[in-house]
Amino acid sequence: MLTFRLNGETIVMDQPSDIPPAHASALELLRERLCMTGTKEGCASGDCGACTIAVRNPTIGAEWQSVNACIMPAGQLHGLDVATVEGLANGSELHPVQAAMVNHHASQCGFCTPGFVMSLFSLYHADSAITDQSISHALGGNLCRCTGYRPIREAALQMRATEGHIAPWITAQAPLPRLTTSAQNDASPESVRGFYQPTCIAQLSALLEHLEQPRFIAGGTDLMLESTQRLKDFDHLVDLSQVDELRTVNEDADTVTIGAAVTYHQLAPLLERCFPDFGLLLYRLGSQQVRYRGTLGGNIANASPIGDTPPVLLALEAQLELLSPEGVRTLALEDFFIDYRQTALRAREIISRIRINTLAPHQQLKVWKLSKRRDDDISASLLAIRFTLDGEILRDVRVALGGMAAIPKRAYQSEAVLEGQPLTAAQVEKVRSALADEFSPLTDARASSHYRLAATANLFERLRLQLSSTDIATELLDATAD
Ligand SMILES: Cc1cc2nc3c(=O)[nH]c(=O)nc-3n(C[C@H](O)[C@H](O)[C@H](O)COP(=O)(O)OP(=O)(O)OC[C@H]3O[C@@H](n4cnc5c(N)ncnc54)[C@H](O)[C@@H]3O)c2cc1C
Ligand code: FES
Ligand code: FES
């Protein structure tokens, strides 16, 4: 059964022939089956924002989250409130976001407009203040190629002061049932056409006993591209995003344990508090739509050499808890990445938790991501370094890099150079040589090998300037670096 509420109306799909196959996207369901053609398809890869809708899980909270319908599987709509651009106005009475867009002439061809409206809808109904920064975060995943952003931003600044119609279902909050599963009906793929949504570890384990070769999905922000870009079908897709135990964060005196299905959005406040540079990195990872859905477990399991969080987690000595029908095992993240996109995960095994130690007194974590754009862009290179400062001496140094090898990797030679020494200009030059010795990065569309080596080495110079003083040079460097 697939049940959700679309613009306030309950949709129930309980006939096997009604239910979309596992690989179908929410966008396909909305446009092709439910005729919500206001929601557009541009790139089908999460990059343009034309397909943005807003969803909310009424059993969890009242927050509307903007998501890319093109890379959300239709099965994940289950139990959600869904808002599309068609649902906002009442005849000619526009929602305040729409009215502000009209008042500020914020649309020309209009193709991008439904996506902008839905991203702003999510911001409009959020608790947060509307500032230049919150607008940038909300719109970082929406492209407009003909109006230009100034009028859209002006509409955003004025939308809460604009009169308009807000339908009662937008602010009401009544739960919908979650998909009820048992080991029995989990084992009969017809009931859900290959899409399984367990809600606890016990259900997940029972399910894995029956499925030979399941594919796992959490936020789908990587996996769904296999379907939309490479036209792959998934026979059995097991959704980890609703498994309660995988969505929790636990903190004790010196450890943080993060469920693999915790989203970036959920994680941001914790990281900002415990690891400020890691927290800041999240706002450079994808777009708001991606951060609402993408998970830490997905970023690790995806094993991309340019994934943003693995180098940071390597620098932080993260440990993974892995779960399969055979039981639970623990593995250092460092032993998880084997070769390009190859990991130590066994068949039917998932990452269940990620454990990291909090920073000890005098310990620091610095993270820098280099990419062509500030928002919604993948790294050309990423440096994460954790160290303890003993006067001017660096101790217990761990350096990890993204974009420099086939896997996210520690820079052992650079660590050896830095360990037990003050970070002087001469040391930075030694690190430059050590990096060139230990890494042979690729040249590709993002950056040349030479750029990757030179720019990454320059980040150590940046660190030196930061540590040596707070003089004008450092401030200038910081102000211009992004
Ligand atoms: C527009 C856009 C921008 C992006 N920008 C960035 C960026 O700036 N930086 C970056 O690092 N990434 C970026 N990504 C990639 C992606 O968002 C991240 O890698 C994200 O963390 C993936 O998490 P997910 O939950 O969506 O994974 P999914 O897509 O659900 O899964 C990814 C892979 O991991 C597996 N998997 C998921 N969870 C588990 C688990 N718990 N155990 C075992 N296997 C699992 C899946 O089977 C799949 O193979 C971007 C993606 C898009 C579409
Ligand atoms: S169609 Fe471009 S983000 Fe979905
Ligand atoms: S109005 Fe044409 S792309 Fe934005």
Short mmCIF file of N, CA, C and O in Angstrom, two decimals, residues 81-195:
data_model
loop_
_atom_site.label_atom_id
_atom_site.label_comp_id
_atom_site.label_asym_id
_atom_site.label_seq_id
_atom_site.Cartn_x
_atom_site.Cartn_y
_atom_site.Cartn_z
N ASP A 81 2.95 14.16 4.16
CA ASP A 81 2.19 15.27 3.58
C ASP A 81 3.04 15.81 2.45
O ASP A 81 4.23 16.07 2.64
N VAL A 82 2.43 15.99 1.29
CA VAL A 82 3.17 16.45 0.12
C VAL A 82 2.50 17.72 -0.40
O VAL A 82 1.28 17.77 -0.55
N ALA A 83 3.31 18.74 -0.63
CA ALA A 83 2.77 19.98 -1.21
C ALA A 83 3.42 20.20 -2.56
O ALA A 83 4.64 20.11 -2.69
N THR A 84 2.60 20.43 -3.58
CA THR A 84 3.13 20.81 -4.89
C THR A 84 2.58 22.20 -5.21
O THR A 84 1.64 22.68 -4.56
N VAL A 85 3.14 22.79 -6.24
CA VAL A 85 2.78 24.17 -6.55
C VAL A 85 1.28 24.31 -6.86
O VAL A 85 0.68 25.36 -6.60
N GLU A 86 0.67 23.22 -7.34
CA GLU A 86 -0.77 23.30 -7.67
C GLU A 86 -1.64 23.52 -6.43
O GLU A 86 -2.76 24.02 -6.55
N GLY A 87 -1.13 23.11 -5.27
CA GLY A 87 -1.97 23.13 -4.08
C GLY A 87 -1.97 24.46 -3.35
O GLY A 87 -2.73 24.64 -2.39
N LEU A 88 -1.14 25.41 -3.74
CA LEU A 88 -0.96 26.59 -2.88
C LEU A 88 -2.06 27.64 -3.03
O LEU A 88 -2.54 28.21 -2.04
N ALA A 89 -2.44 27.93 -4.27
CA ALA A 89 -3.41 29.02 -4.48
C ALA A 89 -4.84 28.50 -4.35
O ALA A 89 -5.10 27.31 -4.49
N ASN A 90 -5.73 29.42 -4.08
CA ASN A 90 -7.16 29.10 -4.09
C ASN A 90 -7.76 29.97 -5.19
O ASN A 90 -8.08 31.14 -4.97
N GLY A 91 -7.85 29.41 -6.40
CA GLY A 91 -8.28 30.22 -7.54
C GLY A 91 -7.29 31.33 -7.78
O GLY A 91 -6.09 31.10 -7.89
N SER A 92 -7.79 32.57 -7.76
CA SER A 92 -6.88 33.69 -8.00
C SER A 92 -6.24 34.21 -6.70
O SER A 92 -5.45 35.14 -6.71
N GLU A 93 -6.62 33.60 -5.58
CA GLU A 93 -5.98 33.99 -4.30
C GLU A 93 -4.66 33.24 -4.18
O GLU A 93 -4.67 32.02 -4.02
N LEU A 94 -3.58 33.95 -4.24
CA LEU A 94 -2.27 33.31 -4.24
C LEU A 94 -1.72 33.14 -2.82
O LEU A 94 -2.04 33.91 -1.92
N HIS A 95 -0.88 32.10 -2.66
CA HIS A 95 -0.10 31.96 -1.42
C HIS A 95 0.85 33.17 -1.35
O HIS A 95 1.28 33.68 -2.41
N PRO A 96 1.21 33.66 -0.15
CA PRO A 96 2.08 34.84 -0.06
C PRO A 96 3.38 34.70 -0.86
O PRO A 96 3.87 35.69 -1.41
N VAL A 97 3.94 33.48 -0.96
CA VAL A 97 5.17 33.29 -1.74
C VAL A 97 4.87 33.61 -3.21
O VAL A 97 5.63 34.34 -3.87
N GLN A 98 3.77 33.08 -3.70
CA GLN A 98 3.42 33.31 -5.11
C GLN A 98 3.14 34.80 -5.35
O GLN A 98 3.57 35.39 -6.35
N ALA A 99 2.40 35.40 -4.40
CA ALA A 99 2.06 36.82 -4.55
C ALA A 99 3.33 37.68 -4.57
O ALA A 99 3.46 38.60 -5.39
N ALA A 100 4.29 37.33 -3.70
CA ALA A 100 5.54 38.10 -3.66
C ALA A 100 6.32 37.92 -4.97
O ALA A 100 6.90 38.88 -5.49
N MET A 101 6.32 36.71 -5.52
CA MET A 101 7.01 36.47 -6.80
C MET A 101 6.38 37.32 -7.90
O MET A 101 7.08 37.91 -8.73
N VAL A 102 5.05 37.42 -7.91
CA VAL A 102 4.37 38.24 -8.92
C VAL A 102 4.72 39.72 -8.69
O VAL A 102 5.13 40.44 -9.62
N ASN A 103 4.59 40.16 -7.44
CA ASN A 103 4.84 41.58 -7.14
C ASN A 103 6.24 42.03 -7.54
O ASN A 103 6.45 43.18 -7.90
N HIS A 104 7.20 41.10 -7.46
CA HIS A 104 8.60 41.48 -7.74
C HIS A 104 9.04 41.07 -9.14
O HIS A 104 10.23 41.09 -9.43
N HIS A 105 8.10 40.69 -9.99
CA HIS A 105 8.43 40.30 -11.38
C HIS A 105 9.55 39.25 -11.39
O HIS A 105 10.53 39.39 -12.12
N ALA A 106 9.35 38.22 -10.57
CA ALA A 106 10.44 37.26 -10.36
C ALA A 106 10.36 36.05 -11.28
O ALA A 106 10.93 35.01 -10.98
N SER A 107 9.65 36.18 -12.40
CA SER A 107 9.56 35.05 -13.33
C SER A 107 9.47 35.56 -14.76
O SER A 107 8.78 36.55 -15.03
N GLN A 108 10.20 34.90 -15.65
CA GLN A 108 10.05 35.23 -17.08
C GLN A 108 9.52 34.00 -17.83
O GLN A 108 8.33 33.85 -18.01
N CYS A 109 10.40 33.06 -18.25
CA CYS A 109 9.86 31.89 -18.96
C CYS A 109 9.03 31.04 -18.02
O CYS A 109 8.12 30.35 -18.44
N GLY A 110 9.35 31.06 -16.74
CA GLY A 110 8.52 30.39 -15.75
C GLY A 110 8.85 28.94 -15.50
O GLY A 110 8.28 28.32 -14.61
N PHE A 111 9.80 28.39 -16.25
CA PHE A 111 10.07 26.96 -16.08
C PHE A 111 10.61 26.65 -14.69
O PHE A 111 10.24 25.66 -14.06
N CYS A 112 11.46 27.54 -14.20
CA CYS A 112 12.06 27.29 -12.88
C CYS A 112 11.12 27.69 -11.74
O CYS A 112 11.35 27.34 -10.60
N THR A 113 10.09 28.48 -12.07
CA THR A 113 9.31 29.18 -11.04
C THR A 113 8.63 28.24 -10.02
O THR A 113 8.70 28.50 -8.82
N PRO A 114 7.99 27.14 -10.46
CA PRO A 114 7.37 26.28 -9.44
C PRO A 114 8.39 25.78 -8.42
O PRO A 114 8.10 25.69 -7.22
N GLY A 115 9.61 25.48 -8.90
CA GLY A 115 10.65 25.00 -7.99
C GLY A 115 11.06 26.08 -7.01
O GLY A 115 11.22 25.82 -5.80
N PHE A 116 11.24 27.31 -7.51
CA PHE A 116 11.57 28.42 -6.60
C PHE A 116 10.46 28.64 -5.59
O PHE A 116 10.71 28.84 -4.40
N VAL A 117 9.23 28.59 -6.07
CA VAL A 117 8.09 28.82 -5.16
C VAL A 117 8.10 27.77 -4.05
O VAL A 117 7.91 28.09 -2.87
N MET A 118 8.38 26.51 -4.41
CA MET A 118 8.32 25.47 -3.38
C MET A 118 9.51 25.55 -2.42
O MET A 118 9.36 25.28 -1.22
N SER A 119 10.68 25.95 -2.91
CA SER A 119 11.81 26.15 -1.99
C SER A 119 11.49 27.30 -1.03
O SER A 119 11.78 27.23 0.17
N LEU A 120 10.90 28.37 -1.58
CA LEU A 120 10.56 29.52 -0.72
C LEU A 120 9.39 29.18 0.21
O LEU A 120 9.31 29.68 1.34
N PHE A 121 8.49 28.32 -0.24
CA PHE A 121 7.37 27.87 0.60
C PHE A 121 7.94 27.20 1.87
O PHE A 121 7.49 27.47 2.99
N SER A 122 8.95 26.36 1.66
CA SER A 122 9.56 25.67 2.80
C SER A 122 10.21 26.69 3.74
O SER A 122 10.08 26.60 4.97
N LEU A 123 10.87 27.69 3.18
CA LEU A 123 11.50 28.73 4.01
C LEU A 123 10.42 29.59 4.70
O LEU A 123 10.54 29.91 5.89
N TYR A 124 9.37 29.93 3.96
CA TYR A 124 8.29 30.77 4.51
C TYR A 124 7.71 30.14 5.78
O TYR A 124 7.47 30.82 6.77
N HIS A 125 7.50 28.81 5.74
CA HIS A 125 6.84 28.15 6.87
C HIS A 125 7.83 27.64 7.91
O HIS A 125 7.43 26.98 8.87
N ALA A 126 9.12 27.92 7.72
CA ALA A 126 10.12 27.47 8.71
C ALA A 126 10.12 28.42 9.91
O ALA A 126 9.64 29.56 9.82
N ASP A 127 10.67 27.96 11.02
CA ASP A 127 10.77 28.81 12.21
C ASP A 127 11.83 29.88 12.04
O ASP A 127 11.81 30.90 12.71
N SER A 128 12.79 29.62 11.15
CA SER A 128 13.96 30.51 11.07
C SER A 128 13.61 31.88 10.49
O SER A 128 12.63 32.03 9.75
N ALA A 129 14.46 32.85 10.84
CA ALA A 129 14.29 34.20 10.29
C ALA A 129 14.63 34.19 8.81
O ALA A 129 15.38 33.34 8.35
N ILE A 130 14.07 35.16 8.08
CA ILE A 130 14.44 35.27 6.67
C ILE A 130 15.55 36.32 6.55
O ILE A 130 15.34 37.51 6.82
N THR A 131 16.72 35.83 6.19
CA THR A 131 17.88 36.71 6.06
C THR A 131 18.52 36.43 4.70
O THR A 131 18.16 35.44 4.04
N ASP A 132 19.50 37.25 4.35
CA ASP A 132 20.22 36.99 3.09
C ASP A 132 20.78 35.57 3.10
O ASP A 132 20.73 34.86 2.09
N GLN A 133 21.30 35.17 4.28
CA GLN A 133 21.93 33.85 4.34
C GLN A 133 20.89 32.73 4.24
O GLN A 133 21.09 31.75 3.51
N SER A 134 19.76 32.87 4.96
CA SER A 134 18.77 31.78 4.89
C SER A 134 18.17 31.69 3.49
O SER A 134 17.83 30.61 3.01
N ILE A 135 18.07 32.83 2.79
CA ILE A 135 17.59 32.79 1.40
C ILE A 135 18.60 32.06 0.52
O ILE A 135 18.24 31.21 -0.30
N SER A 136 19.89 32.38 0.72
CA SER A 136 20.92 31.70 -0.08
C SER A 136 20.87 30.19 0.16
O SER A 136 20.97 29.41 -0.79
N HIS A 137 20.73 29.80 1.43
CA HIS A 137 20.66 28.36 1.70
C HIS A 137 19.43 27.75 1.06
O HIS A 137 19.50 26.67 0.46
N ALA A 138 18.30 28.44 1.16
CA ALA A 138 17.05 27.86 0.63
C ALA A 138 17.07 27.74 -0.89
O ALA A 138 16.47 26.83 -1.45
N LEU A 139 17.75 28.68 -1.56
CA LEU A 139 17.68 28.72 -3.03
C LEU A 139 18.94 28.17 -3.71
O LEU A 139 19.01 28.18 -4.95
N GLY A 140 19.91 27.69 -2.94
CA GLY A 140 21.17 27.21 -3.51
C GLY A 140 20.97 26.08 -4.51
O GLY A 140 21.83 25.83 -5.35
N GLY A 141 19.85 25.37 -4.43
CA GLY A 141 19.62 24.23 -5.34
C GLY A 141 18.63 24.55 -6.45
O GLY A 141 18.13 23.63 -7.10
N ASN A 142 18.32 25.83 -6.66
CA ASN A 142 17.37 26.21 -7.72
C ASN A 142 18.08 27.09 -8.74
O ASN A 142 18.64 28.13 -8.40
N LEU A 143 18.01 26.68 -9.99
CA LEU A 143 18.64 27.45 -11.06
C LEU A 143 17.58 28.24 -11.82
O LEU A 143 16.52 27.73 -12.15
N CYS A 144 17.91 29.50 -12.10
CA CYS A 144 17.08 30.30 -13.01
C CYS A 144 18.00 30.84 -14.08
O CYS A 144 19.03 31.41 -13.78
N ARG A 145 17.62 30.64 -15.33
CA ARG A 145 18.50 31.04 -16.41
C ARG A 145 18.00 32.28 -17.15
O ARG A 145 18.63 32.74 -18.08
N CYS A 146 16.82 32.82 -16.79
CA CYS A 146 16.44 34.03 -17.53
C CYS A 146 16.00 35.21 -16.67
O CYS A 146 16.22 36.35 -17.03
N THR A 147 15.40 34.96 -15.50
CA THR A 147 14.98 36.12 -14.70
C THR A 147 16.17 36.76 -14.01
O THR A 147 16.28 37.98 -13.93
N GLY A 148 17.05 35.93 -13.51
CA GLY A 148 18.12 36.45 -12.64
C GLY A 148 17.64 36.42 -11.21
O GLY A 148 16.43 36.43 -10.96
N TYR A 149 18.58 36.39 -10.29
CA TYR A 149 18.21 36.09 -8.90
C TYR A 149 17.75 37.31 -8.10
O TYR A 149 17.10 37.16 -7.08
N ARG A 150 18.08 38.52 -8.54
CA ARG A 150 17.76 39.68 -7.70
C ARG A 150 16.27 39.78 -7.39
O ARG A 150 15.89 39.83 -6.22
N PRO A 151 15.38 39.74 -8.42
CA PRO A 151 13.96 39.85 -8.08
C PRO A 151 13.44 38.67 -7.26
O PRO A 151 12.54 38.85 -6.42
N ILE A 152 14.03 37.50 -7.47
CA ILE A 152 13.58 36.33 -6.69
C ILE A 152 13.97 36.52 -5.22
O ILE A 152 13.18 36.26 -4.31
N ARG A 153 15.17 37.02 -5.00
CA ARG A 153 15.61 37.27 -3.61
C ARG A 153 14.77 38.37 -2.97
O ARG A 153 14.44 38.31 -1.79
N GLU A 154 14.43 39.38 -3.77
CA GLU A 154 13.58 40.45 -3.21
C GLU A 154 12.21 39.90 -2.83
O GLU A 154 11.65 40.25 -1.79
N ALA A 155 11.68 39.03 -3.67
CA ALA A 155 10.39 38.39 -3.33
C ALA A 155 10.53 37.62 -2.03
O ALA A 155 9.66 37.67 -1.15
N ALA A 156 11.66 36.91 -1.89
CA ALA A 156 11.88 36.12 -0.68
C ALA A 156 11.93 37.02 0.56
O ALA A 156 11.34 36.72 1.60
N LEU A 157 12.63 38.15 0.42
CA LEU A 157 12.75 39.06 1.58
C LEU A 157 11.40 39.62 1.99
O LEU A 157 11.16 39.88 3.17
N GLN A 158 10.52 39.79 1.03
CA GLN A 158 9.22 40.44 1.30
C GLN A 158 8.08 39.46 1.53
O GLN A 158 6.98 39.86 1.89
N MET A 159 8.30 38.16 1.32
CA MET A 159 7.14 37.25 1.27
C MET A 159 6.36 37.19 2.58
O MET A 159 5.14 37.09 2.57
N ARG A 160 7.06 37.28 3.72
CA ARG A 160 6.30 37.19 4.98
C ARG A 160 5.51 38.46 5.25
O ARG A 160 4.61 38.47 6.09
N ALA A 161 5.84 39.54 4.54
CA ALA A 161 5.08 40.78 4.70
C ALA A 161 4.02 40.92 3.60
O ALA A 161 3.39 41.95 3.47
N THR A 162 3.85 39.88 2.81
CA THR A 162 2.92 39.94 1.68
C THR A 162 1.63 39.21 2.04
O THR A 162 1.68 38.13 2.65
N GLU A 163 0.49 39.80 1.69
CA GLU A 163 -0.79 39.15 1.99
C GLU A 163 -1.01 38.00 1.04
O GLU A 163 -0.56 38.03 -0.11
N GLY A 164 -1.77 37.01 1.50
CA GLY A 164 -2.06 35.90 0.59
C GLY A 164 -2.87 34.84 1.30
O GLY A 164 -3.17 34.94 2.49
N HIS A 165 -3.16 33.79 0.53
CA HIS A 165 -4.02 32.71 1.03
C HIS A 165 -3.16 31.55 1.52
O HIS A 165 -2.28 31.08 0.78
N ILE A 166 -3.41 31.09 2.74
CA ILE A 166 -2.70 29.91 3.23
C ILE A 166 -3.75 28.84 3.55
O ILE A 166 -4.56 29.00 4.49
N ALA A 167 -3.77 27.78 2.74
CA ALA A 167 -4.79 26.73 2.92
C ALA A 167 -4.62 26.09 4.30
O ALA A 167 -3.49 25.91 4.77
N PRO A 168 -5.75 25.71 4.93
CA PRO A 168 -5.67 25.15 6.29
C PRO A 168 -4.77 23.91 6.38
O PRO A 168 -4.09 23.71 7.38
N TRP A 169 -4.74 23.05 5.34
CA TRP A 169 -3.94 21.82 5.44
C TRP A 169 -2.45 22.11 5.57
O TRP A 169 -1.68 21.27 6.03
N ILE A 170 -2.04 23.32 5.18
CA ILE A 170 -0.61 23.63 5.25
C ILE A 170 -0.14 23.75 6.70
O ILE A 170 0.96 23.34 7.05
N THR A 171 -1.02 24.29 7.54
CA THR A 171 -0.60 24.48 8.93
C THR A 171 -1.18 23.41 9.87
O THR A 171 -0.67 23.24 10.97
N ALA A 172 -2.22 22.67 9.42
CA ALA A 172 -2.77 21.59 10.27
C ALA A 172 -1.77 20.44 10.27
O ALA A 172 -0.99 20.29 9.35
N GLN A 173 -1.83 19.62 11.31
CA GLN A 173 -0.88 18.50 11.38
C GLN A 173 -1.59 17.26 11.90
O GLN A 173 -1.83 17.13 13.09
N ALA A 174 -1.99 16.35 10.99
CA ALA A 174 -2.64 15.11 11.42
C ALA A 174 -1.85 13.94 10.84
O ALA A 174 -1.56 13.91 9.65
N PRO A 175 -1.50 12.96 11.71
CA PRO A 175 -0.65 11.87 11.21
C PRO A 175 -1.33 10.98 10.18
O PRO A 175 -2.55 10.84 10.17
N LEU A 176 -0.53 10.42 9.32
CA LEU A 176 -0.96 9.38 8.38
C LEU A 176 -0.27 8.09 8.81
O LEU A 176 0.79 8.13 9.41
N PRO A 177 -0.87 6.92 8.47
CA PRO A 177 -0.20 5.68 8.90
C PRO A 177 1.11 5.46 8.17
O PRO A 177 1.25 5.86 7.01
N ARG A 178 2.09 4.86 8.83
CA ARG A 178 3.30 4.44 8.12
C ARG A 178 3.01 3.09 7.49
O ARG A 178 2.06 2.41 7.87
N LEU A 179 3.80 2.68 6.56
CA LEU A 179 3.62 1.38 5.92
C LEU A 179 3.82 0.31 6.98
O LEU A 179 4.84 0.27 7.64
N THR A 180 2.79 -0.54 7.19
CA THR A 180 2.96 -1.58 8.20
C THR A 180 3.54 -2.81 7.51
O THR A 180 3.00 -3.29 6.54
N THR A 181 4.65 -3.27 8.05
CA THR A 181 5.31 -4.42 7.41
C THR A 181 5.46 -5.54 8.42
O THR A 181 5.53 -5.31 9.62
N SER A 182 5.49 -6.74 7.94
CA SER A 182 5.84 -7.86 8.79
C SER A 182 6.77 -8.72 7.95
O SER A 182 6.87 -8.53 6.74
N ALA A 183 7.42 -9.66 8.58
CA ALA A 183 8.34 -10.51 7.82
C ALA A 183 7.60 -11.19 6.67
O ALA A 183 8.12 -11.36 5.59
N GLN A 184 6.32 -11.56 6.91
CA GLN A 184 5.57 -12.28 5.89
C GLN A 184 5.33 -11.41 4.66
O GLN A 184 5.68 -11.77 3.55
N ASN A 185 4.72 -10.23 4.89
CA ASN A 185 4.41 -9.49 3.67
C ASN A 185 5.67 -8.83 3.08
O ASN A 185 5.73 -8.55 1.90
N ASP A 186 6.72 -8.67 3.93
CA ASP A 186 7.98 -8.18 3.37
C ASP A 186 8.53 -9.15 2.34
O ASP A 186 9.23 -8.77 1.42
N ALA A 187 8.21 -10.46 2.58
CA ALA A 187 8.78 -11.47 1.70
C ALA A 187 8.01 -11.59 0.39
O ALA A 187 8.40 -12.33 -0.49
N SER A 188 6.88 -10.91 0.27
CA SER A 188 6.13 -11.01 -0.99
C SER A 188 6.25 -9.70 -1.74
O SER A 188 5.54 -8.74 -1.47
N PRO A 189 7.19 -9.64 -2.67
CA PRO A 189 7.49 -8.38 -3.34
C PRO A 189 6.28 -7.73 -4.00
O PRO A 189 6.19 -6.52 -4.07
N GLU A 190 5.31 -8.55 -4.43
CA GLU A 190 4.16 -7.98 -5.13
C GLU A 190 3.46 -6.93 -4.29
O GLU A 190 2.92 -5.97 -4.80
N SER A 191 3.47 -7.12 -2.96
CA SER A 191 2.68 -6.22 -2.12
C SER A 191 3.18 -4.78 -2.24
O SER A 191 2.41 -3.85 -2.07
N VAL A 192 4.46 -4.59 -2.48
CA VAL A 192 4.98 -3.24 -2.58
C VAL A 192 5.82 -3.04 -3.84
O VAL A 192 6.57 -2.09 -3.95
N ARG A 193 5.71 -3.95 -4.76
CA ARG A 193 6.45 -3.91 -6.02
C ARG A 193 7.94 -3.64 -5.83
O ARG A 193 8.53 -2.78 -6.48
N GLY A 194 8.51 -4.37 -4.90
CA GLY A 194 9.96 -4.33 -4.74
C GLY A 194 10.46 -3.23 -3.83
O GLY A 194 11.67 -3.13 -3.61
N PHE A 195 9.59 -2.37 -3.29
CA PHE A 195 10.04 -1.30 -2.41
C PHE A 195 9.63 -1.63 -0.97
O PHE A 195 8.46 -1.79 -0.67
#
